[in-house]
PDB file of C-alpha atoms and ligand atoms in Angstrom:
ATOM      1  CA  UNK A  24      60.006 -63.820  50.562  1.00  0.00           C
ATOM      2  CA  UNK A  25      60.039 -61.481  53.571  1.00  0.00           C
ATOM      3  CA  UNK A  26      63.564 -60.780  54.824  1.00  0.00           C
ATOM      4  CA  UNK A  27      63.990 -60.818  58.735  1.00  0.00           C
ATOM      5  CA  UNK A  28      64.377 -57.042  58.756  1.00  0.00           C
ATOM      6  CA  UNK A  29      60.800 -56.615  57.126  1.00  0.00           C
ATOM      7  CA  UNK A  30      59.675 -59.716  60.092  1.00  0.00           C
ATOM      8  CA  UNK A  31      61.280 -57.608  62.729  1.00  0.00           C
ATOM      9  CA  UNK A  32      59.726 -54.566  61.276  1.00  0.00           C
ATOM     10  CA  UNK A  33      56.301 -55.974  61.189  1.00  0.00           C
ATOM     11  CA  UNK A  34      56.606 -57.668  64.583  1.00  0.00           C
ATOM     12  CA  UNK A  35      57.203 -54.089  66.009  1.00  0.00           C
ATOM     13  CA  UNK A  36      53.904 -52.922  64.017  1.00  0.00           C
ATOM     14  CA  UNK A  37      52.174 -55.912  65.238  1.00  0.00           C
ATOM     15  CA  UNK A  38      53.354 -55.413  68.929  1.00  0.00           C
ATOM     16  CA  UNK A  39      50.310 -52.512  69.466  1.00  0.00           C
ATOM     17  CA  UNK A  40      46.932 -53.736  69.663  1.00  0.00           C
ATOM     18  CA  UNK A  41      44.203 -51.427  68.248  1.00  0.00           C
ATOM     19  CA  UNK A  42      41.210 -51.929  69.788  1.00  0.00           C
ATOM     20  CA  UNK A  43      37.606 -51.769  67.515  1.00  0.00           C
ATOM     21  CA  UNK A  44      37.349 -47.908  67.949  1.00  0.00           C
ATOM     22  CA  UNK A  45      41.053 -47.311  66.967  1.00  0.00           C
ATOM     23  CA  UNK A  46      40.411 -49.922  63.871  1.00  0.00           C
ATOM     24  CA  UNK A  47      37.111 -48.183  62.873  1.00  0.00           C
ATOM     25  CA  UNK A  48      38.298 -44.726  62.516  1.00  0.00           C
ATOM     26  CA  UNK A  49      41.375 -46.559  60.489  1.00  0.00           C
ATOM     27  CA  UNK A  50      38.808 -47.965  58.187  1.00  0.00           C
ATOM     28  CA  UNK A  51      36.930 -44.780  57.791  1.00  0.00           C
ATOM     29  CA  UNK A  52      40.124 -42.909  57.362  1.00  0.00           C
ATOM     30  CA  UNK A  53      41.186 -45.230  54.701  1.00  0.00           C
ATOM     31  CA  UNK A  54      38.294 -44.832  52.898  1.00  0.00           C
ATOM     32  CA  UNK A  55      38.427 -41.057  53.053  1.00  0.00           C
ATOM     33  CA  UNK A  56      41.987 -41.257  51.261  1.00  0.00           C
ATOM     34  CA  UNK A  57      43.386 -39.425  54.995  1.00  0.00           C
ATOM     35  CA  UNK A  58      45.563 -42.189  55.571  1.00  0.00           C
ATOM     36  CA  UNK A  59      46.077 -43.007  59.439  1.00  0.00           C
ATOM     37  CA  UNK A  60      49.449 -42.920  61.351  1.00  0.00           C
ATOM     38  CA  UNK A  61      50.529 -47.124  61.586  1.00  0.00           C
ATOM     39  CA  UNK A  62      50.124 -48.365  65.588  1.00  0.00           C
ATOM     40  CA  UNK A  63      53.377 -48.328  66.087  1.00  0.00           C
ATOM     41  CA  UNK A  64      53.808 -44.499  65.388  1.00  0.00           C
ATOM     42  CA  UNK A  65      50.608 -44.065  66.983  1.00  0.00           C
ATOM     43  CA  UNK A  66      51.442 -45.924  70.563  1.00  0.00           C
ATOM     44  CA  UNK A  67      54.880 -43.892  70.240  1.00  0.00           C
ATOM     45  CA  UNK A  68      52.690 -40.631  70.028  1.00  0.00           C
ATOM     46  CA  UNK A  69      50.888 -41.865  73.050  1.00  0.00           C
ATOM     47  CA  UNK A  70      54.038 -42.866  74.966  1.00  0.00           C
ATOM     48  CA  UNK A  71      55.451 -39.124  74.457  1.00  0.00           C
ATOM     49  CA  UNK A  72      52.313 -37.627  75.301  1.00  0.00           C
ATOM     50  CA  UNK A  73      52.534 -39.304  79.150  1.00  0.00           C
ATOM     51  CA  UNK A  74      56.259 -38.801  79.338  1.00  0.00           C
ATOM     52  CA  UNK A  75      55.925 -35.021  79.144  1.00  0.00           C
ATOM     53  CA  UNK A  76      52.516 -35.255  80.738  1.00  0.00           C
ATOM     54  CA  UNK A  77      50.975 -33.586  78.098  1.00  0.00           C
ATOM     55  CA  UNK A  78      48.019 -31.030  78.595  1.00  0.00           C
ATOM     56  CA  UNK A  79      48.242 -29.099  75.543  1.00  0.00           C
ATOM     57  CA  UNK A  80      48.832 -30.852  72.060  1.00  0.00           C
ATOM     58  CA  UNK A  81      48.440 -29.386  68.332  1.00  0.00           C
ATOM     59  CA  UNK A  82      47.835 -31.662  66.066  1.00  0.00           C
ATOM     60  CA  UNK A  83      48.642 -30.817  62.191  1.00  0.00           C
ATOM     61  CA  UNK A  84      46.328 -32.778  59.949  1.00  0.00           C
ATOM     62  CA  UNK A  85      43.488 -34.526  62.214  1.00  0.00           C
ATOM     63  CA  UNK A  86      42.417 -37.031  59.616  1.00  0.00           C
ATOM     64  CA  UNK A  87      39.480 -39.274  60.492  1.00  0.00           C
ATOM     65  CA  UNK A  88      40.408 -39.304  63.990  1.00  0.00           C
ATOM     66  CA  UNK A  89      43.559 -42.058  64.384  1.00  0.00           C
ATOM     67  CA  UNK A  90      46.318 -39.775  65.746  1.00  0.00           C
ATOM     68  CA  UNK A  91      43.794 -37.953  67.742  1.00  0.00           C
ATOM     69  CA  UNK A  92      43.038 -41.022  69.456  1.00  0.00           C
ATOM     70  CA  UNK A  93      45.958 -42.345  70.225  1.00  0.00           C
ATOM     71  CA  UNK A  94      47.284 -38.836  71.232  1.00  0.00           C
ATOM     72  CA  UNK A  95      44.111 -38.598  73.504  1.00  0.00           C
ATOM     73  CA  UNK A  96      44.715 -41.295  74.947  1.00  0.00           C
ATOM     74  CA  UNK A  97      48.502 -40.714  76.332  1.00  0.00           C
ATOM     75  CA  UNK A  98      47.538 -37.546  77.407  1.00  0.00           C
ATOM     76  CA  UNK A  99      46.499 -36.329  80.871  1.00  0.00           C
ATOM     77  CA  UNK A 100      42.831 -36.514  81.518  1.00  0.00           C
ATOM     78  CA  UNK A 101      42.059 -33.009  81.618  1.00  0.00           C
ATOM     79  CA  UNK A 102      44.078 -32.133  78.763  1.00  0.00           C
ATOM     80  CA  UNK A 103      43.111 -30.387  75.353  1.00  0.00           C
ATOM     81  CA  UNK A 104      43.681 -31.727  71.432  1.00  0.00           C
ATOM     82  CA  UNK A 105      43.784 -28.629  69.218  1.00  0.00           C
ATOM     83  CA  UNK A 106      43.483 -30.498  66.027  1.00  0.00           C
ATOM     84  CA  UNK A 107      44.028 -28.495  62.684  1.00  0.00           C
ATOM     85  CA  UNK A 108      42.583 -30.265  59.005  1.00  0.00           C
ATOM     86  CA  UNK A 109      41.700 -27.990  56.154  1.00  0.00           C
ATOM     87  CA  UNK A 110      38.671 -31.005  54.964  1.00  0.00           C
ATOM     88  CA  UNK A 111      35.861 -30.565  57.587  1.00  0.00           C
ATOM     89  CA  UNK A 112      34.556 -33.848  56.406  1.00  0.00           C
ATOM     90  CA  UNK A 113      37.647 -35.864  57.984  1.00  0.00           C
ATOM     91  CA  UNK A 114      37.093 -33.442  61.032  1.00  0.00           C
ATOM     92  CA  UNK A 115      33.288 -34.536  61.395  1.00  0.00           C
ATOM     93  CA  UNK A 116      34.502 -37.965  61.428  1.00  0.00           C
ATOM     94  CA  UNK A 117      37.352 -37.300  63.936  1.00  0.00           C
ATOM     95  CA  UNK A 118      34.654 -35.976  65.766  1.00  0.00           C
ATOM     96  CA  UNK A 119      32.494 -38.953  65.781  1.00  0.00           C
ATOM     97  CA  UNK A 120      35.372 -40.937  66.451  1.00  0.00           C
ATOM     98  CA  UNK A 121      36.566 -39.034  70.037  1.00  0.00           C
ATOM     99  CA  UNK A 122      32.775 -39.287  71.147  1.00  0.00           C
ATOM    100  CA  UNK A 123      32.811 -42.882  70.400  1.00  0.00           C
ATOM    101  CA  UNK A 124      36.055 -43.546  72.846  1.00  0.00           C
ATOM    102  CA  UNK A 125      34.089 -41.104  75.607  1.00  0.00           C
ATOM    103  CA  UNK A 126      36.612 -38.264  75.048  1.00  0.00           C
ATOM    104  CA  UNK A 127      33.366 -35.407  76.215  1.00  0.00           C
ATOM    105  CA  UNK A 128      33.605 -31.996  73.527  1.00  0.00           C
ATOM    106  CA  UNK A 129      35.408 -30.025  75.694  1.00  0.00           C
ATOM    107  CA  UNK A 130      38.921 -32.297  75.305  1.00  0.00           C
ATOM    108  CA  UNK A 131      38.777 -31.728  71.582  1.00  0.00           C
ATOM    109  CA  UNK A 132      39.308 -28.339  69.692  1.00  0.00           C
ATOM    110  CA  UNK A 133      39.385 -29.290  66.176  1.00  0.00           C
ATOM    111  CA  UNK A 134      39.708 -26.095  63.769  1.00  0.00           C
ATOM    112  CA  UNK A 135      39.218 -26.373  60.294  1.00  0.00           C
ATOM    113  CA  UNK A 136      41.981 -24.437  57.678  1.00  0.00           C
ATOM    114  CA  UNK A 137      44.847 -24.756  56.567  1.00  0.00           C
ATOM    115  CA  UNK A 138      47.518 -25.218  59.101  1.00  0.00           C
ATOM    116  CA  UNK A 139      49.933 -22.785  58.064  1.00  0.00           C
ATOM    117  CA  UNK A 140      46.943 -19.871  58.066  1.00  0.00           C
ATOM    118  CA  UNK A 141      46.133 -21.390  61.653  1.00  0.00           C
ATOM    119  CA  UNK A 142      49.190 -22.161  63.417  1.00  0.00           C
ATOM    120  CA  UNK A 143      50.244 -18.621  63.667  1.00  0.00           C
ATOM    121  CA  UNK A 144      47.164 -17.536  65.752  1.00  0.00           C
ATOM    122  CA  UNK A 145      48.132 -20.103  68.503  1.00  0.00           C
ATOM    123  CA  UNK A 146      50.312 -19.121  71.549  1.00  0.00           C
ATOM    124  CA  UNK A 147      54.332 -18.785  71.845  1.00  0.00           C
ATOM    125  CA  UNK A 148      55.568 -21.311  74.433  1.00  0.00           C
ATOM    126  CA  UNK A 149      51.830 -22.325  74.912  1.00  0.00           C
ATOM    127  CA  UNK A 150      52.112 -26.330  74.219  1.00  0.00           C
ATOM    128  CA  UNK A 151      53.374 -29.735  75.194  1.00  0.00           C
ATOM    129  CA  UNK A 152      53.558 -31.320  72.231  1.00  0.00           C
ATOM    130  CA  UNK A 153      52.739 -30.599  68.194  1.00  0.00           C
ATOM    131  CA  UNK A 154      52.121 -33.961  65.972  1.00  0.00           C
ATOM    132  CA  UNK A 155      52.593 -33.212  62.347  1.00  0.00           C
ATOM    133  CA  UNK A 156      50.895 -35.001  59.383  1.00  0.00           C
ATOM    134  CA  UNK A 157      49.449 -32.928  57.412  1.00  0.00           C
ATOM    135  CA  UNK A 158      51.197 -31.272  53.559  1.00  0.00           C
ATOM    136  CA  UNK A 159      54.508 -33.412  53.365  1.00  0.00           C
ATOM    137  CA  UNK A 160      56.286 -30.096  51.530  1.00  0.00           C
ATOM    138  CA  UNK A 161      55.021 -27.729  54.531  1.00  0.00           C
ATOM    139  CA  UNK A 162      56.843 -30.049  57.290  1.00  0.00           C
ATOM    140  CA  UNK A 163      60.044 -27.328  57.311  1.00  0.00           C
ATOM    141  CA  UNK A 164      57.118 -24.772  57.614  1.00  0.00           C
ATOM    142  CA  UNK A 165      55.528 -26.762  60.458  1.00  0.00           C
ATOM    143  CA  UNK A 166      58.770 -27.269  62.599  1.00  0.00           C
ATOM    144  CA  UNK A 167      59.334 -23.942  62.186  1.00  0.00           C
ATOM    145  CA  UNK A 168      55.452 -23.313  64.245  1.00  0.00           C
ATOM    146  CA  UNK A 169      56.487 -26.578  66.552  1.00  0.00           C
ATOM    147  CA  UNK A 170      59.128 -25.056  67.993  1.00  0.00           C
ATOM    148  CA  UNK A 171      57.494 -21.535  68.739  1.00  0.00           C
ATOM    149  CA  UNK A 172      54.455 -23.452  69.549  1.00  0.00           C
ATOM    150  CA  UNK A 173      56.761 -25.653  72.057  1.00  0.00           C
ATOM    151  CA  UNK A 174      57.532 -25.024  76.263  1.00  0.00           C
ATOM    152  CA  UNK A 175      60.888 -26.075  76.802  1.00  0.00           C
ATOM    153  CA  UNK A 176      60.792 -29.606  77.352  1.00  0.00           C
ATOM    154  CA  UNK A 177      58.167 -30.542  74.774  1.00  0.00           C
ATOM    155  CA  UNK A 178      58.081 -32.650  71.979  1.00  0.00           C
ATOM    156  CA  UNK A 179      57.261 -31.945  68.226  1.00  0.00           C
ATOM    157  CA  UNK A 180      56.945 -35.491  66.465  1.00  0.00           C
ATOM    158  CA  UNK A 181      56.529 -35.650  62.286  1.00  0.00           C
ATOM    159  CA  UNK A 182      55.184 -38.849  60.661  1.00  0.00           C
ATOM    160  CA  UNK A 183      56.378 -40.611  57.454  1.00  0.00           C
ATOM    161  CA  UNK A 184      59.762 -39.599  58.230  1.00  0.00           C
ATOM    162  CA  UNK A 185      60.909 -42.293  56.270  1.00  0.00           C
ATOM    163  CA  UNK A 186      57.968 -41.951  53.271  1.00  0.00           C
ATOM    164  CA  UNK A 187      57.713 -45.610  52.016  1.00  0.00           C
ATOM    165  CA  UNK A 188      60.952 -46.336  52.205  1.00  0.00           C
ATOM    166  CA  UNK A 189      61.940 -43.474  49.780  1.00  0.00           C
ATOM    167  CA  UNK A 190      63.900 -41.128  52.459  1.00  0.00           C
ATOM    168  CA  UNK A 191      66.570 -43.313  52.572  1.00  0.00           C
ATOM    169  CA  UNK A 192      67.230 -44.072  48.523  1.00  0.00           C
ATOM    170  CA  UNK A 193      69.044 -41.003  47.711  1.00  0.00           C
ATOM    171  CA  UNK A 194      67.384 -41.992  43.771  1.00  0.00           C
ATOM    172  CA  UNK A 195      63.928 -40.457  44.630  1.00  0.00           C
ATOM    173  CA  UNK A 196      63.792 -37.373  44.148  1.00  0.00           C
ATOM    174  CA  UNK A 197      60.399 -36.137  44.287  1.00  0.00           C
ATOM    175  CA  UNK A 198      58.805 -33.321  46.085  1.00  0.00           C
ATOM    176  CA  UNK A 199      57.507 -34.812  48.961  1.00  0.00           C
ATOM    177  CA  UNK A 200      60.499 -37.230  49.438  1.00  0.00           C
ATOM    178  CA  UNK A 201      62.763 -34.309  49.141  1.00  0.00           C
ATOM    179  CA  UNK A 202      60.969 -32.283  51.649  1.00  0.00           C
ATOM    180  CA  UNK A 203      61.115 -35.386  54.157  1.00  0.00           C
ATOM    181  CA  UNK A 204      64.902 -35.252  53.920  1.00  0.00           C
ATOM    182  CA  UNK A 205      65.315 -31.659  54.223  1.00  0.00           C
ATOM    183  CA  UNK A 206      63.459 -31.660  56.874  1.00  0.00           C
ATOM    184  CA  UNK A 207      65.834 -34.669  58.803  1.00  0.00           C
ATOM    185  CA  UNK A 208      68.571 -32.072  58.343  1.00  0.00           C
ATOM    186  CA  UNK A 209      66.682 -28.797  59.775  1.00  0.00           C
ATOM    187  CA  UNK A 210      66.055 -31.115  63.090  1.00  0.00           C
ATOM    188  CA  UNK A 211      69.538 -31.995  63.403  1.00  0.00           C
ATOM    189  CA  UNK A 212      71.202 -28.745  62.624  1.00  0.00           C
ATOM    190  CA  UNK A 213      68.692 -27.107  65.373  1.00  0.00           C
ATOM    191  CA  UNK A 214      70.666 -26.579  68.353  1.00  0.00           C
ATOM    192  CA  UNK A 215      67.629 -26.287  70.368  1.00  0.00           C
ATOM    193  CA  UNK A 216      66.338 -29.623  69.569  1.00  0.00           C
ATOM    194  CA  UNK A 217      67.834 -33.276  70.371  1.00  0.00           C
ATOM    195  CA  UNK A 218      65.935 -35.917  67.921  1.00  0.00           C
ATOM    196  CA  UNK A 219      65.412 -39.130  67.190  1.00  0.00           C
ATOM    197  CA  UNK A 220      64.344 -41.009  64.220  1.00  0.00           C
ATOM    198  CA  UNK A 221      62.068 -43.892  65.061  1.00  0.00           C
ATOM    199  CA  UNK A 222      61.827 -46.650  62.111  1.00  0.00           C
ATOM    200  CA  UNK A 223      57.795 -47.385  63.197  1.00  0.00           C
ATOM    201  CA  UNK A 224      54.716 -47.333  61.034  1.00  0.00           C
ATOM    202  CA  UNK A 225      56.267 -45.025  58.302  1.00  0.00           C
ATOM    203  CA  UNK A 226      58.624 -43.454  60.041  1.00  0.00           C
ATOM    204  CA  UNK A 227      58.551 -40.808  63.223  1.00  0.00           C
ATOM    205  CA  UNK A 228      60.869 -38.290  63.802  1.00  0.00           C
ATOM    206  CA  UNK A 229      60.631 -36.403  67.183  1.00  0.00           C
ATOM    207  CA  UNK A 230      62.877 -34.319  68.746  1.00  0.00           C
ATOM    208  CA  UNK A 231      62.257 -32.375  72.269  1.00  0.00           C
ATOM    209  CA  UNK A 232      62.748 -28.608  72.775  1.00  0.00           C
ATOM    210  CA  UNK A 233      65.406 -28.068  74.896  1.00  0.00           C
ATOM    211  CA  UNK A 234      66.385 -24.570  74.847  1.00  0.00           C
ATOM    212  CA  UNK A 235      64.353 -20.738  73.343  1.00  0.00           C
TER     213      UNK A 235
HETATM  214  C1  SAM B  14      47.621 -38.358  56.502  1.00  0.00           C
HETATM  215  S1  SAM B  14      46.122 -37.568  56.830  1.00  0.00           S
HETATM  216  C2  SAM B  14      46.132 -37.430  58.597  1.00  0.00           C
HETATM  217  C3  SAM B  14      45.849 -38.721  59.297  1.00  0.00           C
HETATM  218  C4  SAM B  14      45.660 -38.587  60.793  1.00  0.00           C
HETATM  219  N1  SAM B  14      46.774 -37.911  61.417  1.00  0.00           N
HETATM  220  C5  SAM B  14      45.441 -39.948  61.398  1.00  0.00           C
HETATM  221  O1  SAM B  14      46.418 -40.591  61.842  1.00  0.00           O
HETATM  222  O2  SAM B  14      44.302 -40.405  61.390  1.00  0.00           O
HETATM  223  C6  SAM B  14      46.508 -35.925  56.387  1.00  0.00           C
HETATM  224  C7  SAM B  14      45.427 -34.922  56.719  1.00  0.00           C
HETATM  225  O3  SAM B  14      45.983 -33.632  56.560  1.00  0.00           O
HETATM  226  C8  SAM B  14      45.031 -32.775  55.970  1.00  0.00           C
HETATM  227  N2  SAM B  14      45.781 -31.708  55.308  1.00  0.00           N
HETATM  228  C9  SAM B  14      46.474 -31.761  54.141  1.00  0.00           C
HETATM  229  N3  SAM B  14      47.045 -30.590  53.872  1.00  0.00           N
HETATM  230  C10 SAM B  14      46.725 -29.774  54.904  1.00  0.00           C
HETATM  231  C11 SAM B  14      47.026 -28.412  55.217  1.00  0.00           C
HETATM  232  N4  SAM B  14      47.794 -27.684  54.411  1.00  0.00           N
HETATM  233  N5  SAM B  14      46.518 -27.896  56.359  1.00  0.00           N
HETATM  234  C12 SAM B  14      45.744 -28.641  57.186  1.00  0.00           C
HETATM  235  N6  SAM B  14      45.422 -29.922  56.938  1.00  0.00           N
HETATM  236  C13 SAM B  14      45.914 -30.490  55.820  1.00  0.00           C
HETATM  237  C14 SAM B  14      44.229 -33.681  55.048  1.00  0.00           C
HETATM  238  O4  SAM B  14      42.946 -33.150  54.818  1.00  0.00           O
HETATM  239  C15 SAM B  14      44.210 -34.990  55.829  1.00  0.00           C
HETATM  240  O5  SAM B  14      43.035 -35.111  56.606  1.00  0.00           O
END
């Protein structure tokens, strides 16, 4: 029987509409074992991309294109995705998936490698916003990038936060579970962030940069 916390929770999911381009790169990222951010993390990613009017994101982990979309389409229209996957495969359906929704070449940089070889070539202070969801035990690595990578005032979000529902049972104790909750504590104890955790899809945590 579903309890009304899991009918709440699902009501939220339900709330965002994907439309057939959305649901198409979902089925091909599913298939390709990159498994897409829910809606309801993925209309949050698109409401923080038009709060801080984003023109330049990073995205860890492009996938088959979900994220990207969504990300794409909060951002401002002559903005830039610089989208990092280490399987060019995902990235050629990514690809596919932008050109589908009319997002031209030029919005989309998508570089393939691994993101901890290729955050470190991007520029200090140089972006709006950096969307992690990529290696679950390099998250404290990735914060670590987001907030060099960051302008005051932007946002780093993280998806599955919450890892299917294993963050919050202090019994799991596996890697990537572990990882998830160390990273919680990094966020908070970083006096130049202010976070929040957002119970959607499987979990986002953001937090914006508000001081070097
Ligand atoms: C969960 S999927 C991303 C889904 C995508 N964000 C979306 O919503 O459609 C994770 C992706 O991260 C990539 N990945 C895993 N480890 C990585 C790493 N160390 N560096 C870069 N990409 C990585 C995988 O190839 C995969 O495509």
């Amino acid at each position: 029987m579903t309890s009304p916390v899991e009918a709440t929770l699902a009501y939220a999911e339900q709330f965002h509409h994907e439309d057939e381009i959305l649901h198409a790169a979902r089925q091909r990222g599913l298939e390709m074992g990159a498994v897409p951010i829910l809606p309801g993390g993925g209309a949050a990613l698109s409401f923080i991309a038009t709060v801080v009017n984003a023109k330049s994101v990073v995205e860890i982990g492009t996938g088959c294109g979900v994220s990207g979309l969504w990300l794409l389409r909060g951002m401002r229209g002559d903005g830039t995705l610089t989208s990092v996957d280490v399987e060019p495969e995902h990235q050629r359906l990514a690809r596919h998936a932008f050109a589908e929704a009319g997002f031209s070449g030029g919005r989309v940089r998508l570089i393939s490698g691994r993101a901890l070889d290729v955050l470190p070539r991007l520029s200090d202070g140089g972006y709006d916003m950096v969307f992690a969801d990529g290696a679950k035990q390099e998250y404290a690595d990735y914060l670590a990038e987001a907030v060099r990578l960051l302008r005051v005032g932007g946002v780093v979000a993280f998806d599955n936060a919450l890892w299917h529902d294993r963050v919050a049972d202090p019994a799991q104790r596996d890697p990537d579970t572990v990882s998830l909750r160390e990273l919680g504590k990094l966020v908070q104890g970083d006096d130049r962030l202010r976070s929040v955790l957002m119970p959607l899809g499987d979990g986002l945590l953001a937090a914006v940069k508000i001081a070097q």
